[in-house]
Coordinates of N, CA and C in Angstrom, one line a residue:
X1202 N 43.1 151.3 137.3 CA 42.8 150.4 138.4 C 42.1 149.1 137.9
X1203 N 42.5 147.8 138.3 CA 42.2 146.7 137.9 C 40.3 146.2 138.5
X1204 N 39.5 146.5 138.1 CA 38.6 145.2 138.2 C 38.6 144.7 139.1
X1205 N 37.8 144.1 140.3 CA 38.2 143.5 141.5 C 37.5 142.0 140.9
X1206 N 36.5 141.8 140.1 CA 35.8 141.1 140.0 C 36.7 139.6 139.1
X1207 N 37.1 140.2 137.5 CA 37.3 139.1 137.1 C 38.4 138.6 137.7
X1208 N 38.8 138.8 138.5 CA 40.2 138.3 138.8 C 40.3 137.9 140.5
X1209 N 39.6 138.6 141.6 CA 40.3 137.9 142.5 C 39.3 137.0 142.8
X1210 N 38.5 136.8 142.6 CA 36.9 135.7 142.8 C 37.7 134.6 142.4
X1211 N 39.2 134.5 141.6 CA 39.9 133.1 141.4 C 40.7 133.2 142.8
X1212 N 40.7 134.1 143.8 CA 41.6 133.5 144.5 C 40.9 134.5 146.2
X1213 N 40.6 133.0 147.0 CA 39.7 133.4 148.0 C 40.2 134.2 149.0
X1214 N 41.1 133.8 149.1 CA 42.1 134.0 150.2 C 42.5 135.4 150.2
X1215 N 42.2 136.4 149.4 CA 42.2 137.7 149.0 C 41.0 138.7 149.9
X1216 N 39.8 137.9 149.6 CA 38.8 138.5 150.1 C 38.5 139.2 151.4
X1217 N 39.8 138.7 152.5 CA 39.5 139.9 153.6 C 40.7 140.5 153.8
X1218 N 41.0 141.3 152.6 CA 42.4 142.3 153.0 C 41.1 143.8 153.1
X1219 N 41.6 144.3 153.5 CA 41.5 145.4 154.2 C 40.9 146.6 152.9
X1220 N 40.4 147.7 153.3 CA 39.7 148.6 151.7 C 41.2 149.2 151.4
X1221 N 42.1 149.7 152.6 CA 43.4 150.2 152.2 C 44.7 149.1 151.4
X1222 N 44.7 148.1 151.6 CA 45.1 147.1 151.1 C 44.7 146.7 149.7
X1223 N 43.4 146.9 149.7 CA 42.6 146.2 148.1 C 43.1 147.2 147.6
X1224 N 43.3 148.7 148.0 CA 43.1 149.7 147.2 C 45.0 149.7 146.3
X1225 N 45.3 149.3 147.1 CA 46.8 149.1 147.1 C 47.3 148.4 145.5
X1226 N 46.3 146.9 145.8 CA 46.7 145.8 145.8 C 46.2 146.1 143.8
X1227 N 44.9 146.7 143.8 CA 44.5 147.1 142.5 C 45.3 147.8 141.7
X1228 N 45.8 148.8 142.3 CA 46.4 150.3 141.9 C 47.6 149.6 141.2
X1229 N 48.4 148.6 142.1 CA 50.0 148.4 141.4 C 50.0 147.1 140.6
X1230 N 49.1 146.3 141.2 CA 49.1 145.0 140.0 C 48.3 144.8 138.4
X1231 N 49.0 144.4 137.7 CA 48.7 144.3 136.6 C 48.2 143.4 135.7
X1232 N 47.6 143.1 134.5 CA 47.0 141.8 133.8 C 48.1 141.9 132.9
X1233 N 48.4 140.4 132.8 CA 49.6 139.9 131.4 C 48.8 139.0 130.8
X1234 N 48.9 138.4 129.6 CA 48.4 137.5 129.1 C 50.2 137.0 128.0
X1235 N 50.5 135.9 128.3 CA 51.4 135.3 127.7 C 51.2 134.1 127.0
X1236 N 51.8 134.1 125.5 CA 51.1 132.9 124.7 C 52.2 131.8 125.1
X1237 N 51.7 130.8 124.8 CA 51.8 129.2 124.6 C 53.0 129.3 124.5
X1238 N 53.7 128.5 125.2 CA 55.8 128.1 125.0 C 56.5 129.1 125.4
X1239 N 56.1 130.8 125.4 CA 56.9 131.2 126.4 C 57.2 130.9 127.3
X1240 N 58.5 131.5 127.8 CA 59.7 131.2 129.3 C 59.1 132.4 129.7
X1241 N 58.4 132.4 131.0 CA 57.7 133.1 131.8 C 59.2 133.6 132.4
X1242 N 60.3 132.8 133.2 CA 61.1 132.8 133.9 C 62.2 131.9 134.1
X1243 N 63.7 131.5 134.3 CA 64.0 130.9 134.1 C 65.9 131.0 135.0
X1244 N 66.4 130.4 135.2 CA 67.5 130.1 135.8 C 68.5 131.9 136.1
X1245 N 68.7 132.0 137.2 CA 69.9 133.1 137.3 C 69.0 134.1 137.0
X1246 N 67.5 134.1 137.1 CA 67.4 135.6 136.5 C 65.8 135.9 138.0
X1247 N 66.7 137.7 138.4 CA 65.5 137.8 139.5 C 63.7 137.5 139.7
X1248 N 63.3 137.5 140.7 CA 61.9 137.6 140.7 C 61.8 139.0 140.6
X1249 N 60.8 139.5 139.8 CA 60.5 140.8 139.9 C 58.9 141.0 140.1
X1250 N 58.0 140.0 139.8 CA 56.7 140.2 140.7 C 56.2 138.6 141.3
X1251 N 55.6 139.4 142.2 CA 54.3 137.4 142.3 C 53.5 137.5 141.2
X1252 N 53.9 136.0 140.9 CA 52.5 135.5 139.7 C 51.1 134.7 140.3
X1253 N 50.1 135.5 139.9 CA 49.4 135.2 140.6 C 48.2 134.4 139.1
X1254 N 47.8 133.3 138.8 CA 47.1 132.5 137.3 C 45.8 132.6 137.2
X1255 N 45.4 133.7 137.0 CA 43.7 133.5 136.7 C 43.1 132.6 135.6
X1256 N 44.4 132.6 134.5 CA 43.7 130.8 133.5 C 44.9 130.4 132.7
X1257 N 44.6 129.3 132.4 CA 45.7 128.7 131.6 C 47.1 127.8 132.7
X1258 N 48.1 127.3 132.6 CA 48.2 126.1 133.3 C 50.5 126.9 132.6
X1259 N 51.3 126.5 134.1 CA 52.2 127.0 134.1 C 53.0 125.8 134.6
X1260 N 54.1 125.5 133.7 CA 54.6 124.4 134.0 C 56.2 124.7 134.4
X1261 N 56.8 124.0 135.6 CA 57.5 124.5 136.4 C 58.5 123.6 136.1
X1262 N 59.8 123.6 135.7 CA 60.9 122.1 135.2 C 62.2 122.6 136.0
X1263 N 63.0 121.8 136.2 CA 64.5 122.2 136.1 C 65.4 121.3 135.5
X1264 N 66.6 121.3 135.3 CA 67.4 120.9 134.6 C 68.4 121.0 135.6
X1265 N 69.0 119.6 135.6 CA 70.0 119.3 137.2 C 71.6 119.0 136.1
X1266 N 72.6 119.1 137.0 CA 74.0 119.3 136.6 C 74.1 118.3 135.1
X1267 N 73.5 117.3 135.3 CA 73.7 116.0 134.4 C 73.2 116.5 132.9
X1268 N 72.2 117.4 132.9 CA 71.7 117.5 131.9 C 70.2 117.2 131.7
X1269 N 69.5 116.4 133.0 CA 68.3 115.8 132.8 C 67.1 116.7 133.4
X1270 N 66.1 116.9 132.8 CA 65.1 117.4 133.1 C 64.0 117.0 133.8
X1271 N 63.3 117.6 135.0 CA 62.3 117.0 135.7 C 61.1 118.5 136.1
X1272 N 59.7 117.8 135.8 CA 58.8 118.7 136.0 C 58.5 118.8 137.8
X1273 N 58.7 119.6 138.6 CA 58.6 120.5 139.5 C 57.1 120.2 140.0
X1274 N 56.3 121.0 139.5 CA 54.7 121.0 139.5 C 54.3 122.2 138.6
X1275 N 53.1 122.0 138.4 CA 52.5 123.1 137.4 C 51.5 123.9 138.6
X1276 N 51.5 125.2 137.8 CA 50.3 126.4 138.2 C 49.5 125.8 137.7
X1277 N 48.4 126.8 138.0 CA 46.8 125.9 137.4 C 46.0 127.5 137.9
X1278 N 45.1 127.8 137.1 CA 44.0 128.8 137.2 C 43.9 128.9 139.0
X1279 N 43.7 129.9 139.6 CA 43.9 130.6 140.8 C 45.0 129.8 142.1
X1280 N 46.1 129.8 141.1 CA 47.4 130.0 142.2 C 48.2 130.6 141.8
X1281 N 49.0 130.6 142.8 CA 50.8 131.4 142.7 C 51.8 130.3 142.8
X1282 N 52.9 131.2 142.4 CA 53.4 130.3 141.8 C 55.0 130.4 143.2
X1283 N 55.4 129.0 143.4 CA 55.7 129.1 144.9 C 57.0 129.1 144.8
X1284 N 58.0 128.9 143.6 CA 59.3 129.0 143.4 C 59.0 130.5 143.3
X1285 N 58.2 131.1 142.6 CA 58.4 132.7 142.7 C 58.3 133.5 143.9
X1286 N 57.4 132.9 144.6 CA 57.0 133.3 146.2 C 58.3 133.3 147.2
X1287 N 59.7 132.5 147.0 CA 60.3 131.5 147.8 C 61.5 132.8 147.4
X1288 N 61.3 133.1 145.8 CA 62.8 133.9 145.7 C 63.0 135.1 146.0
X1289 N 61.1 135.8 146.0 CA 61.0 137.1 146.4 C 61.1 137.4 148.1
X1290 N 60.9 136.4 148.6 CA 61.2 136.8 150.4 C 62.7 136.3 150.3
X1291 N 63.7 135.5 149.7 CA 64.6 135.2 150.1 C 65.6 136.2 149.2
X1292 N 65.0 137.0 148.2 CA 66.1 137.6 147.5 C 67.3 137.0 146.5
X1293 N 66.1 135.7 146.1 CA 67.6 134.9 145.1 C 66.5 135.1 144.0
X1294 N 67.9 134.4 142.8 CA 67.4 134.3 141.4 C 66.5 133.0 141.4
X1295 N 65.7 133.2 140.6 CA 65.1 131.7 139.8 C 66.6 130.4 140.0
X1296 N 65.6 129.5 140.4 CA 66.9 128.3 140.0 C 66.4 127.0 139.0
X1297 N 64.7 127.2 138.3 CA 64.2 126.8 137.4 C 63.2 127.5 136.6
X1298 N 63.0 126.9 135.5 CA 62.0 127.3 134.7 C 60.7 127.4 134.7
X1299 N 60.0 128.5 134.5 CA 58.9 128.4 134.2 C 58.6 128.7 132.5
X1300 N 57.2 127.8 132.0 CA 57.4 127.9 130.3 C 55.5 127.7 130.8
X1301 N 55.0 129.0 129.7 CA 53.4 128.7 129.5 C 53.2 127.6 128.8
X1302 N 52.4 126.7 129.5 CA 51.8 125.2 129.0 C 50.8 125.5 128.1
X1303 N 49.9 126.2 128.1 CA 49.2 127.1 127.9 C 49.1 128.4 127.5
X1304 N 48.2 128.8 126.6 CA 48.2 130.6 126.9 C 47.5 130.8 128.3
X1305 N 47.9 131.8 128.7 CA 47.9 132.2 130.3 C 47.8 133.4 130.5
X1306 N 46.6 134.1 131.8 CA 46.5 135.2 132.2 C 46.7 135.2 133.2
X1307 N 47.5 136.3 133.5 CA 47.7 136.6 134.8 C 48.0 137.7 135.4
X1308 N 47.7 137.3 136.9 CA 48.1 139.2 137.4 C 49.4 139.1 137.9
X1309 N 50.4 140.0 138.0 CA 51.8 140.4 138.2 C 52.0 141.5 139.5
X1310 N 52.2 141.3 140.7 CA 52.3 141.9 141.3 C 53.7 142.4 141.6
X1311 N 54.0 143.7 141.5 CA 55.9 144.1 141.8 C 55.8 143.6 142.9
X1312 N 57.6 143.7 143.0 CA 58.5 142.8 144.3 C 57.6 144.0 145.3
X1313 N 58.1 145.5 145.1 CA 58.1 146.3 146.1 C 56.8 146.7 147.0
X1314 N 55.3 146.4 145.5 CA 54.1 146.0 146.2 C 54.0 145.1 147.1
X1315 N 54.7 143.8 146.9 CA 54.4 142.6 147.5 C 54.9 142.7 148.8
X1316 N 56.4 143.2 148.5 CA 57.1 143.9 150.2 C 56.2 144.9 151.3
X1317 N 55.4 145.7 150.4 CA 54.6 146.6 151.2 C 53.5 145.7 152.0
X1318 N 52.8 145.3 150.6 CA 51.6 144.1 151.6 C 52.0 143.5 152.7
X1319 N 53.3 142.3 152.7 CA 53.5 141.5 153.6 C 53.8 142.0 155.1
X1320 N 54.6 143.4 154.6 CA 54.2 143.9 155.6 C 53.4 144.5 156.7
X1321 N 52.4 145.3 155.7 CA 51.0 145.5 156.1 C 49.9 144.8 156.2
X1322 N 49.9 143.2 155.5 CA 49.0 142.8 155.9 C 49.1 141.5 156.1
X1323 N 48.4 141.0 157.4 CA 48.4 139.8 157.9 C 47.9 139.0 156.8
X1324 N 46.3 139.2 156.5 CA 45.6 138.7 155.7 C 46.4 138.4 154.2
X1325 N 46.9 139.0 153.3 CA 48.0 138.6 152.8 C 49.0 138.0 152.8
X1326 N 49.5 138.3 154.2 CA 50.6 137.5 154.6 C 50.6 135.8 154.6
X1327 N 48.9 135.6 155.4 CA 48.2 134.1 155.3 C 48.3 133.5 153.9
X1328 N 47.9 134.6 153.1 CA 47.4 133.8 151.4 C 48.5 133.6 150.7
X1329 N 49.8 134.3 151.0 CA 51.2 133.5 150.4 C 51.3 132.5 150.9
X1330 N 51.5 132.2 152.3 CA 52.0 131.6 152.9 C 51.3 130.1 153.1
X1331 N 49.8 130.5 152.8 CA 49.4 129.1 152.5 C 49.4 128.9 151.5
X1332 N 49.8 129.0 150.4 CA 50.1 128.6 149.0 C 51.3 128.2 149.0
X1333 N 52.4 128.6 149.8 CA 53.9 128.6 149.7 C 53.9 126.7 151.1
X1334 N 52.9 126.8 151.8 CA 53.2 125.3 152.2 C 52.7 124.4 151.7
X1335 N 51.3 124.9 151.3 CA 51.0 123.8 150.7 C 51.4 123.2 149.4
X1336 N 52.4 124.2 148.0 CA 53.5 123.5 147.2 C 54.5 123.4 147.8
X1337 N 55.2 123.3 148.8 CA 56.3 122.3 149.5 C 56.0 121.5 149.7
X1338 N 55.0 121.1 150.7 CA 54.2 119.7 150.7 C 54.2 118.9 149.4
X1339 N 53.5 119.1 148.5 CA 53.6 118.4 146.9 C 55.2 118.4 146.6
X1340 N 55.9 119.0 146.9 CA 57.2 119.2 146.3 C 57.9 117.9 146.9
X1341 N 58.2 117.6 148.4 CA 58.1 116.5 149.3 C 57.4 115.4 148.5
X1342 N 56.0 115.4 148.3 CA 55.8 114.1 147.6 C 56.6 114.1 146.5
X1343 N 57.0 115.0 145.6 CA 57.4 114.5 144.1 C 59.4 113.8 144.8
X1344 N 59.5 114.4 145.7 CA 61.0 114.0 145.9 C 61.1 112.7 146.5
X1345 N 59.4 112.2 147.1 CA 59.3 110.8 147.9 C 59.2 109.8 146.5
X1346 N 58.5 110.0 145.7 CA 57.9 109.5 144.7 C 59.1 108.9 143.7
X1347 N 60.1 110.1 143.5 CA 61.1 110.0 142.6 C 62.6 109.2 143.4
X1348 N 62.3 109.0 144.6 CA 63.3 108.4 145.1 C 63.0 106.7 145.9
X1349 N 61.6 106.7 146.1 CA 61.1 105.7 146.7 C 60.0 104.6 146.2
X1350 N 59.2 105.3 144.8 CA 58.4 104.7 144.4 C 58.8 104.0 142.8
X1351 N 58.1 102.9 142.6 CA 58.5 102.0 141.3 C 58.1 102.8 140.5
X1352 N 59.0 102.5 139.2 CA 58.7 103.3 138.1 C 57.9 102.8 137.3
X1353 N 57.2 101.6 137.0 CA 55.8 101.4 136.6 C 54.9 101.9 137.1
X1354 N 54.9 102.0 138.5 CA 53.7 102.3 139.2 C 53.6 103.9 138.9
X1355 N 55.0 105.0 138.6 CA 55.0 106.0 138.4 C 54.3 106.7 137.0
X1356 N 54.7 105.5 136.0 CA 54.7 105.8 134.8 C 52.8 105.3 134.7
X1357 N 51.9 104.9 134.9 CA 50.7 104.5 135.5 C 49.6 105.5 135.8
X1358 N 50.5 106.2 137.3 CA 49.8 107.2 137.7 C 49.8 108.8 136.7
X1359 N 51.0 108.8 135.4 CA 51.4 110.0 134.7 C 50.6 109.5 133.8
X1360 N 50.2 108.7 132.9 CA 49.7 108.3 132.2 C 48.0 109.0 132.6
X1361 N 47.4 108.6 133.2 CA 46.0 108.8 133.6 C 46.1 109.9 134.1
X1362 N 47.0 110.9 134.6 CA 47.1 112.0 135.0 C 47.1 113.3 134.0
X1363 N 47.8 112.7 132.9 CA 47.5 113.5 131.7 C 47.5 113.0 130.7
X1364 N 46.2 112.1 130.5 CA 45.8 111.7 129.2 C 43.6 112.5 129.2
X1365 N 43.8 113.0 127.7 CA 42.2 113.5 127.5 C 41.4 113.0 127.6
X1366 N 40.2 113.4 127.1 CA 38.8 113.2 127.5 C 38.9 111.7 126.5
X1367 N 39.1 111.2 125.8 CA 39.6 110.6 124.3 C 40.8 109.3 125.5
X1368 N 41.2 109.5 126.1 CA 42.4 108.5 126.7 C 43.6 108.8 125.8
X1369 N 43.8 109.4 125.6 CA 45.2 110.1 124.5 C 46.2 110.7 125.2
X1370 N 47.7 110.7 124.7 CA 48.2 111.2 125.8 C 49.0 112.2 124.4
X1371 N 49.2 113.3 123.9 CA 49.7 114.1 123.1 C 51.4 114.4 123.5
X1372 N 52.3 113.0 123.4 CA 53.4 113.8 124.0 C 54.4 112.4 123.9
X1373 N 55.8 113.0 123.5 CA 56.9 112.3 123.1 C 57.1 111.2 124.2
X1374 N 58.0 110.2 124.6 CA 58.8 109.6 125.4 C 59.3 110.1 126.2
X1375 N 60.1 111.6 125.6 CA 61.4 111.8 125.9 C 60.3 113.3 126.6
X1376 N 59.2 113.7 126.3 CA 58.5 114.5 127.5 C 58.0 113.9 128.6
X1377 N 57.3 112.5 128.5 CA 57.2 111.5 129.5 C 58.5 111.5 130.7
X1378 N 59.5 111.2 129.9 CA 61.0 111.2 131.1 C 60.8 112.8 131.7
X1379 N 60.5 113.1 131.0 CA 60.9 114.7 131.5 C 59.8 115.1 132.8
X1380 N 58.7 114.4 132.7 CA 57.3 114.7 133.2 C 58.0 113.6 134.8
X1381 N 58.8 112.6 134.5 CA 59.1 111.5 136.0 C 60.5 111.8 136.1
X1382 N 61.3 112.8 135.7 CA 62.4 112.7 136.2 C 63.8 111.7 136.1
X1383 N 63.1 111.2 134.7 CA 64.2 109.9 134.8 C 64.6 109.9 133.2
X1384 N 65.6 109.1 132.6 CA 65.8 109.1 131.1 C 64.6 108.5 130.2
X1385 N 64.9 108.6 129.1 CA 64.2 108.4 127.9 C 63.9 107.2 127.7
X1386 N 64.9 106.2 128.0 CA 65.5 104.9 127.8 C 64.5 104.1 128.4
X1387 N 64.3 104.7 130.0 CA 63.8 104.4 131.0 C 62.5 104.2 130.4
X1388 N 61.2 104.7 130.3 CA 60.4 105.1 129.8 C 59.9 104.7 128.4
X1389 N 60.8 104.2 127.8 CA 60.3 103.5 126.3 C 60.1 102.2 127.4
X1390 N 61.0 101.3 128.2 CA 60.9 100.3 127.9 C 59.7 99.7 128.9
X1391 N 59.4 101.3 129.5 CA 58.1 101.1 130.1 C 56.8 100.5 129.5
X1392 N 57.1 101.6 128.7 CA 55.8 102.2 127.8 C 55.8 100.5 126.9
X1393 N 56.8 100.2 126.5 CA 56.4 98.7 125.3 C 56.3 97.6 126.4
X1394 N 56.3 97.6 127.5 CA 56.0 96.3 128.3 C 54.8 96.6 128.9
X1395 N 54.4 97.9 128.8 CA 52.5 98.1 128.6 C 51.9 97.6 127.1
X1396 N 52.5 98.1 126.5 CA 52.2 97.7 125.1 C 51.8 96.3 124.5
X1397 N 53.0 95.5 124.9 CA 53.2 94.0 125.1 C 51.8 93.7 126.1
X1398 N 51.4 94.0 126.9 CA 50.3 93.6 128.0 C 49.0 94.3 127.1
X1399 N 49.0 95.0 126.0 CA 47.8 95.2 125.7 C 47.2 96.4 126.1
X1400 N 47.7 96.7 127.2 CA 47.0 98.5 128.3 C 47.2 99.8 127.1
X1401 N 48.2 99.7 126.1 CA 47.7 101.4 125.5 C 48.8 101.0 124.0
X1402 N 48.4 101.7 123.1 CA 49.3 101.2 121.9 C 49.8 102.9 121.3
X1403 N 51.2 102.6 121.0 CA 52.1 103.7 120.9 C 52.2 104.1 119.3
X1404 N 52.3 105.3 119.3 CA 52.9 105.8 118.1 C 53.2 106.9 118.0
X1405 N 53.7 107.4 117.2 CA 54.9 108.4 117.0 C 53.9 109.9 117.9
X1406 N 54.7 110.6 119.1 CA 54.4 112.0 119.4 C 52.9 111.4 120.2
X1407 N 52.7 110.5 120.3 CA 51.1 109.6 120.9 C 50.9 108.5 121.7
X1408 N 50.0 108.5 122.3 CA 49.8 107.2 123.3 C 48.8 106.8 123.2
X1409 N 48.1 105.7 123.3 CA 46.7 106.0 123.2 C 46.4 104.5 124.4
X1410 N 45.8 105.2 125.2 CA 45.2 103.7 126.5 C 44.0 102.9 126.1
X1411 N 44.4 101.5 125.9 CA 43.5 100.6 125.6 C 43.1 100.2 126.9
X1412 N 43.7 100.0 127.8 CA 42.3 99.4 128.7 C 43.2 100.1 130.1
X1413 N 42.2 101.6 130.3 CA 42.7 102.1 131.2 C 42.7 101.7 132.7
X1414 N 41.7 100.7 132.8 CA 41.5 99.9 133.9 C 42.8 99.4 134.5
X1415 N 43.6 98.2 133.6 CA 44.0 97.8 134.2 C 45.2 98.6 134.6
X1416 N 45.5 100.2 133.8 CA 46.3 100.9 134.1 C 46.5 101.3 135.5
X1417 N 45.0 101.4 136.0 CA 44.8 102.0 137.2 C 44.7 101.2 138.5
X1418 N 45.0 99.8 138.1 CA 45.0 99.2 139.2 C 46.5 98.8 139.5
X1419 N 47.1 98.9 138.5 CA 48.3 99.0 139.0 C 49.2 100.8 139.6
X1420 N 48.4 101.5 138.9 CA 48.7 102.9 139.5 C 48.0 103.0 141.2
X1421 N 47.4 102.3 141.3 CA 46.9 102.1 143.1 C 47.7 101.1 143.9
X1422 N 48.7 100.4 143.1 CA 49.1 99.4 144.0 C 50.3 100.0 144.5
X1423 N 50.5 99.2 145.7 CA 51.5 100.1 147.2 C 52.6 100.3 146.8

């Protein structure tokens, strides 16, 4: 039986299931720890538990008819993960990838656990369910964003979104396209008409922001 402590204190929304429910919920779920670059999950293949992230960061992509890749949203230390949530009540396969960004722990709960809870418990039922709207909601913005917003302004707000403590951003072009949804092509000629302006200077697998300021005042503009 799992430990009640190091693990659900990441996720609040747990705290009023029931002693028959906890008891449940302990007995059948499990701790994984999965290293760096594994495929957690990936296209045509079933859900067989909720992932539920007590650390490390899970990055969610798919790959559309054309061939082009777009990041989804990532997990992050005490969530679930809502494409998995979506396939286990509806009974389909994955129709994207999940790859550890990170090494990652987490707890695994079976389908047929999860079937039991939802049906037994309200309180559980809430804590999927508000995890499961609140990434549709973000999902909505990433589909507003990629269909209605400029792609400087996009490439701006990804920049400062994941660049270190350092202003560094560790990561190709052609992961940048991947990170907005759009080509490679796109994205260089971004990135050197920042360059040209002075805002961050490029080199190979690297970014580095020279004057994040004015990055950010154009990542605020409407």
């Amino acid at each position: 039986m799992l430990d009640r402590l190091p693990w659900r204190d990441k996720f609040p929304g747990l705290a009023e299931l029931s002693e028959t429910v906890s008891s449940l919920l302990d007995k059948q779920a499990r701790s994984v720890e999965i290293k760096q670059g594994s495929l957690i999950f990936g296209p045509g293949n079933p859900a067989e538990n909720l992932l539920l992230l007590v650390s490390g960061t899970v990055r969610v992509q798919q790959l559309s008819e054309a061939g082009r890749e777009i990041v989804l949203y990532r997990v992050h230390a005490g969530e679930s993960c809502v494409l998995t949530t979506a396939c286990l009540l509806a009974f389909e396969d994955y129709s994207a990838e999940g790859i550890a960004e990170t090494d990652v722990e987490a707890i695994l709960i079976p389908r047929n656990t999860f079937d039991e809870l939802m049906a037994a418990s309200k309180e559980f039922r809430a804590f999927v369910f508000e995890a499961y709207s609140k990434r549709i909601t973000d999902l909505f913005l990433v589909i507003e964003e990629i269909a209605f917003k400029r792609m400087d302004i996009r490439v701006a707000q990804k920049l400062l979104e994941l660049k270190d403590a350092e202003s560094v951003l560790h990561l190709t072009h052609q992961q940048l396209a991947i990170e907005l949804g759009t080509a490679r092509e796109v994205i260089s000629r971004q990135l050197k008409e920042f360059e040209r302006r002075g805002w961050l200077r490029l080199s190979r697998g690297e970014i580095e922001l020279r004057d994040a300021a004015a990055i950010a005042r154009l990542a605020e503009a409407p």
